[in-house]
């Protein structure tokens, strides 16, 4: 009879141990699931990357360079502008950028090129960047283009 009582007591300890393991394992799984849900919510809301916004603060003319060529009359005008641009970063992480180039197009024609200086844009903050923009315009009989406006040719008016 002592063996039966001992086996019953041994089975109780085994079932208690198994029950503890199930409770601890379930708790760990619940914590992992909760952690995953919190990280998913943060990734889709707070840490979702947003586009930085830019605002032109000032533009000054550094130089104007006209050029006329013959026998076919062709007028070229290069204008160099110094721009001061504010870049606002709405993201929760800062980013660093190197020297870059940006191109200005008008009706599919490249009209200018801007050189962007390197910098660091802080998280949820703004930084002021300087850049130099060179705008190139030309007018010739083949390309009736002048300072960003299409000229009407005499054929189109008749």
Short mmCIF file of C-alpha atoms in Angstrom, two decimals:
data_model
loop_
_atom_site.label_atom_id
_atom_site.label_comp_id
_atom_site.label_asym_id
_atom_site.label_seq_id
_atom_site.Cartn_x
_atom_site.Cartn_y
_atom_site.Cartn_z
CA UNK A 1 0.00 0.00 0.00
CA UNK A 2 2.86 2.34 0.56
CA UNK A 3 3.92 1.85 -3.03
CA UNK A 4 0.48 2.88 -4.30
CA UNK A 5 0.44 6.00 -2.13
CA UNK A 6 3.97 6.83 -3.25
CA UNK A 7 3.00 6.46 -6.94
CA UNK A 8 -0.07 8.66 -6.43
CA UNK A 9 2.08 11.34 -4.76
CA UNK A 10 4.65 11.05 -7.60
CA UNK A 11 1.86 11.48 -10.23
CA UNK A 12 0.58 14.62 -8.40
CA UNK A 13 4.08 16.16 -8.51
CA UNK A 14 4.38 15.30 -12.20
CA UNK A 15 1.02 16.87 -13.05
CA UNK A 16 1.84 19.99 -10.98
CA UNK A 17 5.18 20.32 -12.78
CA UNK A 18 3.51 19.87 -16.17
CA UNK A 19 0.84 22.42 -15.25
CA UNK A 20 3.56 24.94 -14.19
CA UNK A 21 5.41 24.38 -17.48
CA UNK A 22 2.21 24.96 -19.48
CA UNK A 23 1.45 28.17 -17.52
CA UNK A 24 5.03 29.50 -17.86
CA UNK A 25 5.18 28.53 -21.56
CA UNK A 26 1.78 30.13 -22.20
CA UNK A 27 2.87 33.30 -20.39
CA UNK A 28 6.06 33.51 -22.47
CA UNK A 29 4.07 32.99 -25.70
CA UNK A 30 1.58 35.67 -24.61
CA UNK A 31 4.43 38.12 -23.88
CA UNK A 32 6.04 37.39 -27.27
CA UNK A 33 2.70 37.90 -29.04
CA UNK A 34 2.12 41.18 -27.17
CA UNK A 35 5.66 42.36 -28.03
CA UNK A 36 5.11 41.49 -31.73
CA UNK A 37 1.79 43.38 -31.82
CA UNK A 38 3.35 46.47 -30.18
CA UNK A 39 6.28 46.43 -32.63
CA UNK A 40 3.89 46.05 -35.57
CA UNK A 41 1.79 49.03 -34.40
CA UNK A 42 4.93 51.16 -33.94
CA UNK A 43 6.30 50.16 -37.35
CA UNK A 44 3.05 51.07 -39.10
CA UNK A 45 2.52 54.38 -37.30
CA UNK A 46 5.36 56.08 -35.46
CA UNK A 47 8.33 54.63 -37.36
CA UNK A 48 6.75 54.73 -40.83
CA UNK A 49 9.14 56.77 -43.02
CA UNK A 50 7.73 60.08 -44.21
CA UNK A 51 9.02 62.30 -47.00
CA UNK A 52 10.99 65.35 -45.88
CA UNK A 53 9.56 68.71 -46.92
CA UNK A 54 11.51 71.61 -48.39
CA UNK A 55 10.95 75.35 -48.27
CA UNK A 56 12.85 77.98 -50.25
CA UNK A 57 14.07 80.66 -47.84
CA UNK A 58 16.06 82.89 -50.19
CA UNK A 59 17.37 83.13 -53.73
CA UNK A 60 20.07 85.56 -54.85
CA UNK A 61 21.44 86.05 -58.34
CA UNK A 62 25.16 85.36 -58.40
CA UNK A 63 25.75 85.88 -62.09
CA UNK A 64 24.23 86.31 -65.53
CA UNK A 65 26.10 85.21 -68.65
CA UNK A 66 24.51 86.03 -72.04
CA UNK A 67 25.94 84.63 -75.29
CA UNK A 68 24.86 85.36 -78.88
CA UNK A 69 26.14 83.35 -81.84
CA UNK A 70 25.95 83.97 -85.59
CA UNK A 71 25.32 83.26 -88.59
CA UNK A 72 22.28 81.37 -87.30
CA UNK A 73 21.02 83.63 -84.53
CA UNK A 74 21.17 81.78 -81.24
CA UNK A 75 20.89 83.43 -77.85
CA UNK A 76 21.95 81.61 -74.69
CA UNK A 77 21.54 82.96 -71.21
CA UNK A 78 23.00 81.29 -68.13
CA UNK A 79 21.81 82.50 -64.74
CA UNK A 80 23.45 81.30 -61.53
CA UNK A 81 21.40 81.50 -58.33
CA UNK A 82 22.44 80.86 -54.74
CA UNK A 83 19.52 79.22 -52.97
CA UNK A 84 18.93 78.74 -49.26
CA UNK A 85 16.57 75.84 -48.62
CA UNK A 86 15.09 74.61 -45.35
CA UNK A 87 14.61 70.83 -45.18
CA UNK A 88 12.23 69.53 -42.49
CA UNK A 89 12.52 65.88 -41.42
CA UNK A 90 9.26 64.60 -39.81
CA UNK A 91 10.79 61.15 -39.11
CA UNK A 92 11.90 59.81 -35.73
CA UNK A 93 15.39 59.14 -37.11
CA UNK A 94 17.95 61.60 -38.46
CA UNK A 95 19.62 61.12 -41.81
CA UNK A 96 22.90 62.21 -43.34
CA UNK A 97 23.32 63.00 -47.03
CA UNK A 98 26.30 63.67 -49.23
CA UNK A 99 26.85 66.03 -52.14
CA UNK A 100 24.01 65.72 -54.62
CA UNK A 101 22.57 67.09 -57.83
CA UNK A 102 19.06 68.05 -58.71
CA UNK A 103 17.79 68.85 -62.18
CA UNK A 104 15.22 71.45 -63.25
CA UNK A 105 12.94 70.50 -66.13
CA UNK A 106 10.42 72.62 -67.97
CA UNK A 107 8.06 70.84 -70.37
CA UNK A 108 10.42 67.88 -70.56
CA UNK A 109 13.52 69.98 -71.35
CA UNK A 110 16.34 70.19 -68.81
CA UNK A 111 16.73 73.86 -67.98
CA UNK A 112 19.03 73.78 -65.00
CA UNK A 113 21.15 71.89 -62.55
CA UNK A 114 21.52 72.44 -58.81
CA UNK A 115 24.46 71.35 -56.70
CA UNK A 116 23.37 70.35 -53.20
CA UNK A 117 25.79 70.61 -50.30
CA UNK A 118 26.12 67.73 -47.79
CA UNK A 119 24.51 67.83 -44.38
CA UNK A 120 22.76 66.10 -41.50
CA UNK A 121 19.01 66.46 -41.04
CA UNK A 122 18.04 65.85 -37.39
CA UNK A 123 15.10 63.71 -36.34
CA UNK A 124 11.86 65.68 -36.10
CA UNK A 125 13.81 68.80 -36.97
CA UNK A 126 14.97 71.10 -39.75
CA UNK A 127 18.27 72.06 -41.33
CA UNK A 128 19.14 74.93 -43.64
CA UNK A 129 21.08 73.95 -46.76
CA UNK A 130 22.74 76.04 -49.41
CA UNK A 131 22.78 75.12 -53.07
CA UNK A 132 23.81 76.68 -56.35
CA UNK A 133 21.36 76.54 -59.26
CA UNK A 134 22.47 77.21 -62.82
CA UNK A 135 19.59 77.90 -65.23
CA UNK A 136 20.34 77.70 -68.95
CA UNK A 137 17.99 79.18 -71.52
CA UNK A 138 18.37 79.46 -75.26
CA UNK A 139 16.50 80.84 -78.21
CA UNK A 140 17.07 79.81 -81.79
CA UNK A 141 14.86 79.39 -84.86
CA UNK A 142 14.84 75.61 -84.27
CA UNK A 143 14.06 75.89 -80.56
CA UNK A 144 11.71 78.83 -79.84
CA UNK A 145 12.29 78.92 -76.11
CA UNK A 146 12.97 82.02 -74.07
CA UNK A 147 13.26 82.29 -70.27
CA UNK A 148 10.78 79.52 -69.57
CA UNK A 149 8.10 80.70 -72.03
CA UNK A 150 7.28 79.34 -75.45
CA UNK A 151 7.28 82.03 -78.13
CA UNK A 152 4.70 81.94 -80.84
CA UNK A 153 6.25 81.56 -84.23
CA UNK A 154 4.95 83.60 -87.18
CA UNK A 155 3.73 80.36 -88.83
CA UNK A 156 1.52 79.48 -85.85
CA UNK A 157 -0.13 82.93 -85.87
CA UNK A 158 -1.28 82.69 -89.50
#
